[in-house]
Short mmCIF file of C-alpha atoms and ligand atoms in Angstrom, two decimals:
data_model
loop_
_atom_site.label_atom_id
_atom_site.label_comp_id
_atom_site.label_asym_id
_atom_site.label_seq_id
_atom_site.Cartn_x
_atom_site.Cartn_y
_atom_site.Cartn_z
CA MET A 1 -29.99 -0.59 13.13
CA ASN A 2 -32.42 -2.60 11.00
CA THR A 3 -30.18 -4.62 8.65
CA LEU A 4 -32.71 -4.19 5.83
CA GLU A 5 -32.56 -0.41 6.08
CA LYS A 6 -30.43 1.24 3.38
CA ILE A 7 -27.48 3.32 4.50
CA ASN A 8 -27.64 6.86 3.11
CA ILE A 9 -24.15 7.60 1.86
CA GLY A 10 -22.37 10.44 0.10
CA VAL A 11 -18.98 10.73 -1.58
CA VAL A 12 -16.63 13.63 -0.85
CA GLY A 13 -14.09 14.11 -3.63
CA VAL A 14 -15.00 12.59 -6.98
CA GLY A 15 -11.68 12.68 -8.81
CA HIS A 16 -9.88 9.64 -10.22
CA LEU A 17 -10.76 7.19 -7.43
CA GLY A 18 -13.88 8.92 -6.09
CA GLN A 19 -15.73 8.27 -9.37
CA TYR A 20 -15.40 4.51 -8.72
CA HIS A 21 -16.72 4.93 -5.17
CA VAL A 22 -19.78 6.61 -6.71
CA LYS A 23 -20.11 3.86 -9.31
CA HIS A 24 -20.07 1.05 -6.73
CA LEU A 25 -22.14 2.83 -4.10
CA SER A 26 -24.84 3.47 -6.71
CA LYS A 27 -25.11 -0.32 -7.13
CA ILE A 28 -24.55 -1.81 -3.67
CA SER A 29 -27.96 -3.00 -2.56
CA GLY A 30 -27.61 -1.95 1.11
CA ALA A 31 -26.56 1.59 0.18
CA ASN A 32 -28.55 4.56 -0.94
CA LEU A 33 -26.26 6.99 -2.78
CA ILE A 34 -27.42 10.44 -1.67
CA GLY A 35 -25.01 12.59 -3.64
CA VAL A 36 -21.54 14.02 -4.06
CA PHE A 37 -19.50 17.02 -3.04
CA ASP A 38 -16.26 18.02 -4.76
CA SER A 39 -14.52 21.38 -4.52
CA ASN A 40 -14.16 21.27 -8.32
CA ASN A 41 -17.47 21.90 -10.01
CA LYS A 42 -16.42 20.28 -13.26
CA ARG A 43 -15.98 16.99 -11.41
CA ASN A 44 -19.31 17.42 -9.63
CA ASN A 45 -21.10 18.00 -12.92
CA SER A 46 -19.51 15.19 -14.85
CA ILE A 47 -19.95 12.56 -12.10
CA SER A 48 -23.47 13.64 -11.21
CA LYS A 49 -24.46 13.38 -14.89
CA GLN A 50 -22.79 10.01 -15.34
CA TYR A 51 -24.34 8.42 -12.24
CA ASN A 52 -27.50 10.46 -12.05
CA THR A 53 -26.79 11.65 -8.53
CA ARG A 54 -27.29 14.95 -6.71
CA ILE A 55 -24.56 17.58 -6.31
CA PHE A 56 -24.43 19.21 -2.88
CA ASP A 57 -23.20 22.79 -2.71
CA SER A 58 -21.40 22.35 0.60
CA LEU A 59 -19.73 19.60 2.56
CA ASN A 60 -22.01 20.29 5.50
CA SER A 61 -25.23 19.93 3.50
CA LEU A 62 -24.04 16.54 2.18
CA ILE A 63 -23.04 15.43 5.69
CA GLN A 64 -26.43 16.40 7.12
CA SER A 65 -28.23 14.32 4.46
CA CYS A 66 -26.21 11.12 5.06
CA ASP A 67 -25.61 8.34 7.60
CA ALA A 68 -22.10 7.74 6.22
CA LEU A 69 -19.53 9.38 3.98
CA SER A 70 -16.78 8.10 1.75
CA ILE A 71 -13.82 10.49 1.77
CA VAL A 72 -11.80 10.36 -1.43
CA THR A 73 -10.09 13.74 -1.48
CA PRO A 74 -6.30 14.22 -1.58
CA THR A 75 -4.84 12.98 1.70
CA GLN A 76 -4.14 16.38 3.25
CA TYR A 77 -7.92 17.00 3.53
CA HIS A 78 -8.87 13.63 5.05
CA ALA A 79 -8.44 14.71 8.68
CA GLU A 80 -10.46 17.90 8.47
CA ILE A 81 -13.31 16.32 6.47
CA ALA A 82 -13.44 13.15 8.59
CA GLU A 83 -13.53 15.26 11.76
CA GLN A 84 -16.48 17.27 10.42
CA CYS A 85 -18.33 14.05 9.53
CA ILE A 86 -17.65 12.33 12.85
CA ARG A 87 -18.64 15.41 14.86
CA SER A 88 -22.05 15.02 13.14
CA ASN A 89 -22.09 11.33 14.17
CA LYS A 90 -21.58 9.97 10.65
CA HIS A 91 -19.63 6.82 9.79
CA VAL A 92 -16.60 7.38 7.57
CA PHE A 93 -14.77 5.37 4.96
CA ILE A 94 -11.44 7.18 4.49
CA GLU A 95 -9.22 6.43 1.51
CA LYS A 96 -5.65 5.48 2.36
CA PRO A 97 -3.54 6.82 3.95
CA ILE A 98 -5.92 7.60 6.81
CA THR A 99 -4.34 11.04 7.35
CA VAL A 100 -0.99 12.75 6.82
CA SER A 101 0.06 12.83 10.48
CA LEU A 102 -0.29 10.48 13.41
CA SER A 103 -1.81 13.16 15.63
CA GLU A 104 -4.57 13.67 13.03
CA ALA A 105 -5.23 9.92 12.93
CA ASP A 106 -5.35 9.77 16.73
CA ASN A 107 -7.80 12.65 16.83
CA ILE A 108 -10.09 10.91 14.28
CA LEU A 109 -10.00 7.61 16.19
CA ARG A 110 -10.65 9.32 19.52
CA LEU A 111 -13.62 11.26 18.13
CA ALA A 112 -15.01 8.11 16.47
CA ASP A 113 -14.63 6.16 19.69
CA ASN A 114 -16.53 8.82 21.61
CA SER A 115 -19.39 8.96 19.15
CA GLY A 116 -19.50 5.24 18.35
CA VAL A 117 -19.17 5.61 14.57
CA ILE A 118 -17.21 3.32 12.27
CA VAL A 119 -13.95 4.38 10.68
CA GLN A 120 -12.77 2.17 7.84
CA VAL A 121 -9.65 2.80 5.74
CA GLY A 122 -9.21 2.06 2.02
CA HIS A 123 -6.20 -0.25 2.17
CA ILE A 124 -7.66 -2.03 -0.82
CA GLU A 125 -4.82 -4.51 -1.36
CA ARG A 126 -5.93 -6.37 1.77
CA LEU A 127 -8.95 -7.39 -0.29
CA ASN A 128 -6.97 -8.25 -3.39
CA PRO A 129 -8.35 -11.61 -4.58
CA ALA A 130 -4.79 -12.91 -5.04
CA LEU A 131 -4.08 -12.33 -1.32
CA LEU A 132 -7.44 -13.71 -0.19
CA ALA A 133 -6.68 -16.86 -2.22
CA LEU A 134 -4.32 -17.75 0.64
CA ASP A 135 -7.08 -17.71 3.26
CA SER A 136 -7.10 -21.50 3.60
CA TYR A 137 -3.34 -21.63 4.32
CA THR A 138 -1.76 -20.97 7.70
CA LEU A 139 0.64 -18.11 7.07
CA LYS A 140 3.50 -17.59 9.52
CA PRO A 141 6.13 -15.90 7.37
CA LYS A 142 9.69 -15.45 8.62
CA TYR A 143 10.80 -13.37 5.62
CA ILE A 144 8.67 -11.23 3.31
CA GLU A 145 9.88 -9.46 0.18
CA VAL A 146 7.57 -6.92 -1.48
CA GLN A 147 8.00 -4.76 -4.57
CA ARG A 148 5.57 -2.08 -5.67
CA LEU A 149 6.74 -0.03 -8.64
CA ALA A 150 4.70 2.40 -10.72
CA PRO A 151 5.31 4.81 -13.60
CA TYR A 152 5.45 8.47 -12.61
CA THR A 153 2.20 10.45 -12.47
CA THR A 154 1.51 13.63 -10.53
CA ARG A 155 -1.50 12.06 -8.79
CA GLY A 156 -0.52 10.94 -5.31
CA THR A 157 2.64 13.03 -5.21
CA GLU A 158 1.13 15.30 -2.56
CA VAL A 159 2.53 12.70 -0.16
CA PRO A 160 5.90 10.87 -0.23
CA VAL A 161 6.05 7.44 -1.93
CA VAL A 162 6.08 5.75 1.48
CA LEU A 163 2.66 7.20 2.32
CA ASP A 164 1.29 6.72 -1.18
CA LEU A 165 2.54 3.28 -2.35
CA MET A 166 4.58 1.61 0.38
CA ILE A 167 1.80 2.02 2.93
CA HIS A 168 -0.25 -0.61 1.03
CA ASP A 169 2.51 -3.16 1.67
CA ILE A 170 3.16 -1.99 5.22
CA ASP A 171 -0.53 -2.66 5.92
CA ILE A 172 -0.36 -6.14 4.35
CA VAL A 173 2.85 -7.00 6.22
CA LEU A 174 1.37 -5.81 9.56
CA ALA A 175 -1.67 -7.99 8.89
CA LEU A 176 0.49 -11.05 8.05
CA VAL A 177 3.02 -10.83 10.87
CA LYS A 178 1.57 -11.40 14.32
CA SER A 179 4.32 -9.56 16.17
CA GLN A 180 5.34 -6.01 17.06
CA VAL A 181 7.75 -3.97 14.93
CA ASP A 182 11.18 -4.00 16.56
CA THR A 183 13.62 -2.12 14.33
CA ILE A 184 13.47 -0.41 10.96
CA HIS A 185 16.22 0.42 8.48
CA ALA A 186 15.30 2.52 5.49
CA SER A 187 16.78 4.47 2.64
CA GLY A 188 15.42 6.31 -0.33
CA LEU A 189 15.84 8.85 -3.09
CA SER A 190 14.16 11.96 -4.32
CA ILE A 191 14.07 12.01 -8.14
CA MET A 192 11.07 13.78 -9.65
CA THR A 193 9.47 15.53 -6.70
CA ASP A 194 10.80 17.42 -3.69
CA SER A 195 9.81 14.41 -1.65
CA VAL A 196 10.92 10.76 -1.55
CA ASP A 197 10.10 8.89 -4.80
CA ILE A 198 11.95 5.61 -4.24
CA ALA A 199 12.14 3.88 -0.89
CA ASN A 200 13.37 0.67 0.65
CA ALA A 201 12.60 -0.44 4.17
CA ARG A 202 13.70 -3.45 6.16
CA ILE A 203 11.37 -4.03 9.06
CA GLN A 204 12.40 -6.46 11.77
CA PHE A 205 9.70 -7.75 14.10
CA VAL A 206 10.17 -8.79 17.73
CA ASP A 207 9.66 -12.46 16.76
CA GLY A 208 12.56 -12.18 14.27
CA THR A 209 10.45 -11.91 11.10
CA ILE A 210 11.94 -9.61 8.46
CA ALA A 211 10.04 -7.71 5.80
CA ASN A 212 11.93 -6.02 2.99
CA ILE A 213 9.75 -3.58 1.07
CA THR A 214 10.71 -1.58 -2.02
CA SER A 215 8.49 1.09 -3.56
CA SER A 216 9.07 3.39 -6.49
CA ARG A 217 6.94 5.84 -8.43
CA ILE A 218 9.61 6.26 -11.10
CA ALA A 219 9.40 2.90 -12.85
CA LYS A 220 8.78 2.07 -16.50
CA ASP A 221 6.24 -0.63 -15.75
CA LYS A 222 3.94 -1.45 -12.89
CA VAL A 223 5.08 -4.24 -10.56
CA ARG A 224 3.23 -5.38 -7.43
CA LYS A 225 4.68 -8.60 -6.08
CA LEU A 226 5.01 -10.24 -2.70
CA LYS A 227 7.02 -13.28 -1.71
CA ALA A 228 6.71 -14.83 1.73
CA PHE A 229 8.91 -17.58 3.11
CA GLN A 230 8.10 -19.70 6.15
CA ASN A 231 8.90 -23.13 7.50
CA GLU A 232 8.06 -25.61 4.77
CA MET A 233 6.16 -23.09 2.62
CA TYR A 234 6.92 -20.34 0.12
CA VAL A 235 4.17 -18.22 -1.46
CA THR A 236 4.26 -15.66 -4.24
CA ILE A 237 1.53 -13.19 -5.10
CA ASP A 238 1.29 -11.04 -8.18
CA PHE A 239 -1.30 -8.44 -7.18
CA LEU A 240 -1.54 -7.11 -10.72
CA LEU A 241 -1.93 -10.42 -12.54
CA GLY A 242 -4.05 -11.89 -9.77
CA LEU A 243 -1.72 -14.87 -9.58
CA THR A 244 -0.97 -16.79 -6.39
CA GLU A 245 1.49 -19.66 -6.20
CA VAL A 246 2.37 -21.88 -3.29
CA TYR A 247 5.35 -24.21 -2.86
CA ARG A 248 5.00 -26.54 0.10
CA VAL A 249 7.01 -29.31 1.62
CA VAL A 250 4.79 -32.28 2.41
CA LYS A 251 5.66 -35.38 4.37
CA ASN A 252 5.22 -38.78 2.74
CA LYS A 253 3.24 -38.67 -0.49
CA GLY A 254 1.68 -35.23 -1.00
CA PRO A 255 -1.68 -34.56 -2.59
CA ARG A 256 -1.86 -35.33 -6.31
CA GLY A 257 -3.92 -33.98 -9.14
CA LEU A 258 -4.11 -30.71 -11.05
CA ALA A 259 -4.01 -28.50 -7.97
CA ALA A 260 -0.82 -29.97 -6.50
CA VAL A 261 2.14 -30.77 -8.72
CA PRO A 262 5.11 -32.60 -7.19
CA LEU A 263 8.33 -30.79 -8.12
CA ASN A 264 10.82 -33.48 -7.17
CA GLU A 265 11.19 -37.07 -6.26
CA ASN A 266 10.67 -37.88 -2.62
CA GLU A 267 13.75 -36.93 -0.53
CA GLY A 268 13.43 -39.40 2.28
CA ASN A 269 9.86 -38.76 3.21
CA LYS A 270 9.78 -35.11 1.99
CA GLN A 271 8.46 -33.72 -1.24
CA ILE A 272 7.95 -30.19 -2.60
CA ILE A 273 4.60 -29.57 -4.22
CA TYR A 274 3.43 -26.63 -6.27
CA GLU A 275 -0.14 -25.34 -5.98
CA LYS A 276 -2.05 -22.54 -7.65
CA PRO A 277 -4.95 -21.78 -5.31
CA PRO A 278 -8.00 -20.52 -7.19
CA VAL A 279 -8.21 -16.72 -7.26
CA ASN A 280 -11.81 -15.49 -7.20
CA SER A 281 -12.80 -12.76 -9.54
CA PHE A 282 -14.39 -9.79 -7.76
CA ASP A 283 -13.85 -6.07 -7.53
CA PRO A 284 -11.96 -5.29 -4.28
CA LEU A 285 -13.32 -1.72 -4.15
CA ARG A 286 -16.87 -2.99 -4.40
CA MET A 287 -16.07 -5.53 -1.70
CA GLU A 288 -14.53 -3.00 0.71
CA LEU A 289 -17.44 -0.59 0.28
CA SER A 290 -19.93 -3.44 0.83
CA ASN A 291 -17.90 -4.40 3.92
CA PHE A 292 -18.27 -0.78 5.15
CA ILE A 293 -22.04 -0.78 4.59
CA ASP A 294 -22.42 -4.19 6.27
CA SER A 295 -20.26 -3.02 9.20
CA ILE A 296 -22.52 0.00 9.74
CA LYS A 297 -25.49 -2.38 9.78
CA GLY A 298 -23.69 -4.44 12.43
CA LYS A 299 -23.48 -7.53 10.21
CA THR A 300 -19.68 -7.64 10.20
CA LYS A 301 -16.56 -5.67 11.11
CA PRO A 302 -14.37 -3.53 8.83
CA ILE A 303 -11.65 -5.66 7.25
CA VAL A 304 -9.33 -2.65 7.52
CA SER A 305 -10.24 -0.67 10.62
CA GLY A 306 -9.30 2.88 11.51
CA SER A 307 -6.68 1.58 13.93
CA ASP A 308 -5.19 -0.65 11.20
CA GLY A 309 -4.89 2.50 9.08
CA ARG A 310 -3.27 4.29 12.01
CA GLU A 311 -0.73 1.49 12.59
CA ALA A 312 0.25 1.43 8.91
CA LEU A 313 0.64 5.21 8.99
CA LYS A 314 2.79 5.04 12.13
CA VAL A 315 5.27 2.65 10.49
CA ALA A 316 5.16 4.61 7.22
CA ILE A 317 6.01 7.86 9.02
CA GLN A 318 8.89 6.18 10.89
CA ILE A 319 10.27 4.91 7.57
CA HIS A 320 9.83 8.25 5.84
CA GLU A 321 11.49 10.19 8.66
CA MET A 322 14.43 7.81 8.64
CA ILE A 323 14.85 8.33 4.90
CA ILE A 324 14.71 12.12 4.97
CA LYS A 325 17.19 12.29 7.82
CA ASP A 326 19.72 10.64 5.49
CA LEU A 327 18.72 12.69 2.45
CA HIS A 328 19.57 16.07 3.97
P1 NAD B 1 -7.71 13.07 -7.42
O1 NAD B 1 -6.86 14.28 -7.34
O2 NAD B 1 -7.93 12.43 -8.74
O3 NAD B 1 -9.17 13.40 -6.84
C1 NAD B 1 -9.37 14.13 -5.67
C2 NAD B 1 -10.67 14.93 -5.82
O4 NAD B 1 -10.93 15.59 -4.58
C3 NAD B 1 -10.59 16.03 -6.89
O5 NAD B 1 -11.70 15.93 -7.75
C4 NAD B 1 -10.60 17.33 -6.09
O6 NAD B 1 -11.26 18.39 -6.78
C5 NAD B 1 -11.36 16.93 -4.85
N1 NAD B 1 -11.08 17.73 -3.67
C6 NAD B 1 -9.89 18.28 -3.29
N2 NAD B 1 -10.03 18.90 -2.10
C7 NAD B 1 -11.32 18.75 -1.73
C8 NAD B 1 -12.06 19.17 -0.60
N3 NAD B 1 -11.48 19.85 0.41
N4 NAD B 1 -13.37 18.88 -0.56
C9 NAD B 1 -13.97 18.18 -1.57
N5 NAD B 1 -13.32 17.76 -2.67
C10 NAD B 1 -12.00 18.04 -2.74
O7 NAD B 1 -7.11 12.06 -6.36
P2 NAD B 1 -7.32 10.47 -6.29
O8 NAD B 1 -6.25 9.81 -7.06
O9 NAD B 1 -8.74 10.15 -6.57
O10 NAD B 1 -6.96 10.22 -4.75
C11 NAD B 1 -7.87 10.54 -3.72
C12 NAD B 1 -7.50 9.78 -2.45
O11 NAD B 1 -7.59 8.38 -2.72
C13 NAD B 1 -6.10 10.02 -1.92
O12 NAD B 1 -6.12 10.01 -0.52
C14 NAD B 1 -5.31 8.83 -2.42
O13 NAD B 1 -4.22 8.50 -1.59
C15 NAD B 1 -6.36 7.75 -2.39
N6 NAD B 1 -6.09 6.69 -3.37
C16 NAD B 1 -6.16 5.41 -2.95
C17 NAD B 1 -5.91 4.38 -3.83
C18 NAD B 1 -6.00 2.96 -3.36
O14 NAD B 1 -5.39 2.11 -3.97
N7 NAD B 1 -6.76 2.68 -2.34
C19 NAD B 1 -5.61 4.65 -5.17
C20 NAD B 1 -5.59 5.98 -5.58
C21 NAD B 1 -5.83 6.99 -4.66
#
């Protein structure tokens, strides 16, 4: 593909999140926003008016007019819509979670493999500027603690909290830990919905690393924090505030200056220093959609691939099944 050619793209599902896909895709220089399709005509009308884009009267007519589609419907429709797109040889960006079941995800990946199209998944936290601020550090965590709490809203409750919220952190943890999952312990509660609303999972990896993840959709305030401990380094990330902090042990005299503050006197030849790596300001959704467009053009690879989405789903389903076994 000519890298200067624009990618014709459409958005399927223009609800809460889909409207932002439309907003960004209407501005990304390598993309040509062709139009939208939503099963709710009110949404079609309001988004098409706001972004001056065409409404298609069927999914198929949108698919046939595009090179790629962004799928932002409720999760239970991802598999069916993605399959229809891929069978027409179109690239797909699928919001997270990739699908509801593992067999659906496998089917999507198999079809995409056969037709050579790109599948990217919207695990947006992987592009959170506060996480990317750690790119210049070598991360080899032995223990990770993550909390993701949110006030209750009905949006997203079509899937259990593990597939809605925890899956973001499962994806981050799987990207940070370069080892296979060994064992999982999990527990949870059902409070507002018929499904699991609060969950805790302790994931042990083959190399001994432990990740302890808590997610709740019944909280008063939003919290999205990660702490990772490794030999001679401790990092904290506040995904909401966009704040990243690093505590490192350095040998002999550590670096000085604003970026590195010594926290103690030298102990022998060791010193703990505190650093606040700069967190760039950019919109992660814009960045992941640009990454999708550039991947279609062959300039780069998806930061979160279809198989990453599948692996996060696999662990999420294991956790969820473990929780519901105990609930009943
Ligand atoms: P939403 O309910 O606000 O919007 C979904 C839209 O899809 C609605 O307008 C609905 O009419 C439309 N729709 C439903 N079925 C359809 C179909 N078969 N064909 C076409 N349109 C259809 O939901 P939302 O909050 O925007 O979530 C959408 C997806 O995005 C979900 O998979 C959710 O998990 C994901 N999401 C991801 C993040 C993230 O952080 N990456 C955040 C929120 C939501």
